[in-house]
Amino acid sequence: MPSAHIQTQLNPTICRRMLIAYLIEQIPRPNNPALEAATGWPRRTIQDIIAKGLPGHGTRVAFIQEGVRHNDGYYRLCDWGSFDGGWVKRNLPAICQLLEVKLN
């Protein structure tokens, strides 16, 4: 279990970005509704993180188009960028606690 010391040093903005990257990697066929359901965050927050927040860390996310509508599809994590995916996974409980997100 992560120490309280780690949690007090975590930046909520960075943690939101790390959590979205983690969820894109972990959820089967993650799209906006799936990410909204997992986090409880508004669609716009998630879209902003993917479009603006993650690229700022070198994190690459691709949208896999399916269907005929422009938003039919899902995201795929191509590169964690400056984030250490292993660290995120090891510290997921502290990240979720800080962000008040309960993952199923």
Coordinates of C-alpha atoms in Angstrom, one line a residue:
M1 CA 0.0 0.0 0.0
P2 CA 1.4 3.4 -0.9
S3 CA 2.5 5.6 2.0
A4 CA 0.7 8.7 3.0
H5 CA 3.9 10.6 2.2
I6 CA 3.6 9.7 -1.5
Q7 CA 0.0 10.8 -1.6
T8 CA 0.7 14.2 0.0
Q9 CA 3.3 14.9 -2.7
L10 CA 1.0 14.0 -5.6
N11 CA -0.2 16.7 -8.0
P12 CA -3.9 16.3 -8.7
T13 CA -3.6 17.6 -12.3
I14 CA -0.8 15.2 -13.1
C15 CA -2.6 12.3 -11.4
R16 CA -5.7 12.9 -13.6
R17 CA -3.5 12.6 -16.6
M18 CA -1.8 9.5 -15.4
L19 CA -5.2 7.9 -14.4
I20 CA -6.7 8.5 -17.9
A21 CA -3.6 7.0 -19.6
Y22 CA -3.9 4.0 -17.2
L23 CA -7.6 3.6 -18.0
I24 CA -7.0 3.9 -21.7
E25 CA -4.5 1.0 -21.4
Q26 CA -6.6 -1.1 -19.2
I27 CA -10.3 -0.7 -20.2
P28 CA -11.3 -2.8 -23.2
R29 CA -12.1 -0.5 -26.1
P30 CA -12.1 2.7 -24.0
N31 CA -14.2 5.5 -25.4
N32 CA -15.5 8.7 -23.7
P33 CA -18.6 7.1 -22.1
A34 CA -16.4 4.3 -20.7
L35 CA -13.9 6.8 -19.3
E36 CA -16.7 8.9 -17.9
A37 CA -18.2 5.9 -16.2
A38 CA -14.9 4.8 -14.7
T39 CA -14.0 8.2 -13.3
G40 CA -17.3 10.1 -12.8
W41 CA -15.7 13.1 -14.6
P42 CA -17.5 15.1 -17.3
R43 CA -16.9 14.4 -20.9
R44 CA -15.2 17.7 -21.5
T45 CA -12.6 17.1 -18.7
I46 CA -11.7 13.7 -20.3
Q47 CA -11.5 15.2 -23.8
D48 CA -9.2 18.0 -22.5
I49 CA -6.9 15.6 -20.8
I50 CA -6.6 13.4 -23.9
A51 CA -6.2 16.3 -26.3
K52 CA -4.1 18.8 -24.3
G53 CA -2.9 17.2 -21.0
L54 CA -1.4 14.0 -22.2
P55 CA 0.5 15.3 -25.2
G56 CA 2.3 17.8 -22.9
H57 CA 4.0 14.8 -21.3
G58 CA 4.8 13.1 -24.6
T59 CA 2.0 10.6 -24.0
R60 CA 0.6 9.4 -27.3
V61 CA -3.0 8.3 -27.6
A62 CA -4.6 7.2 -30.9
F63 CA -8.3 7.2 -31.7
I64 CA -9.3 4.0 -33.5
Q65 CA -12.2 4.9 -35.8
E66 CA -15.0 2.4 -36.1
G67 CA -18.4 2.8 -37.6
V68 CA -19.6 5.7 -39.8
R69 CA -20.0 8.5 -37.3
H70 CA -16.9 10.5 -36.6
N71 CA -16.9 9.7 -32.9
D72 CA -17.5 5.9 -33.2
G73 CA -14.4 4.2 -31.9
Y74 CA -12.1 4.0 -28.9
Y75 CA -8.7 5.2 -27.7
R76 CA -5.4 3.3 -27.6
L77 CA -2.4 4.2 -25.6
C78 CA 0.6 4.2 -27.9
D79 CA 3.3 5.6 -25.6
W80 CA 3.3 6.6 -21.9
G81 CA 5.7 9.5 -22.7
S82 CA 7.3 10.9 -19.6
F83 CA 5.0 8.9 -17.3
D84 CA 6.3 5.6 -15.8
G85 CA 3.4 3.2 -16.4
G86 CA 4.8 0.8 -13.8
W87 CA 4.9 3.5 -11.2
V88 CA 1.3 4.5 -12.0
K89 CA 0.1 0.9 -11.6
R90 CA 2.0 0.5 -8.3
N91 CA 0.6 3.8 -6.9
L92 CA -2.9 3.5 -8.3
P93 CA -4.5 3.3 -4.9
A94 CA -3.0 6.6 -3.8
I95 CA -3.8 8.2 -7.1
C96 CA -7.4 7.1 -6.9
Q97 CA -7.7 8.2 -3.3
L98 CA -6.3 11.6 -4.0
L99 CA -8.8 12.0 -6.9
E100 CA -11.6 10.4 -5.0
V101 CA -12.1 7.9 -7.8
K102 CA -13.2 4.3 -7.0
L103 CA -12.3 1.9 -9.8
N104 CA -14.2 -1.4 -10.1

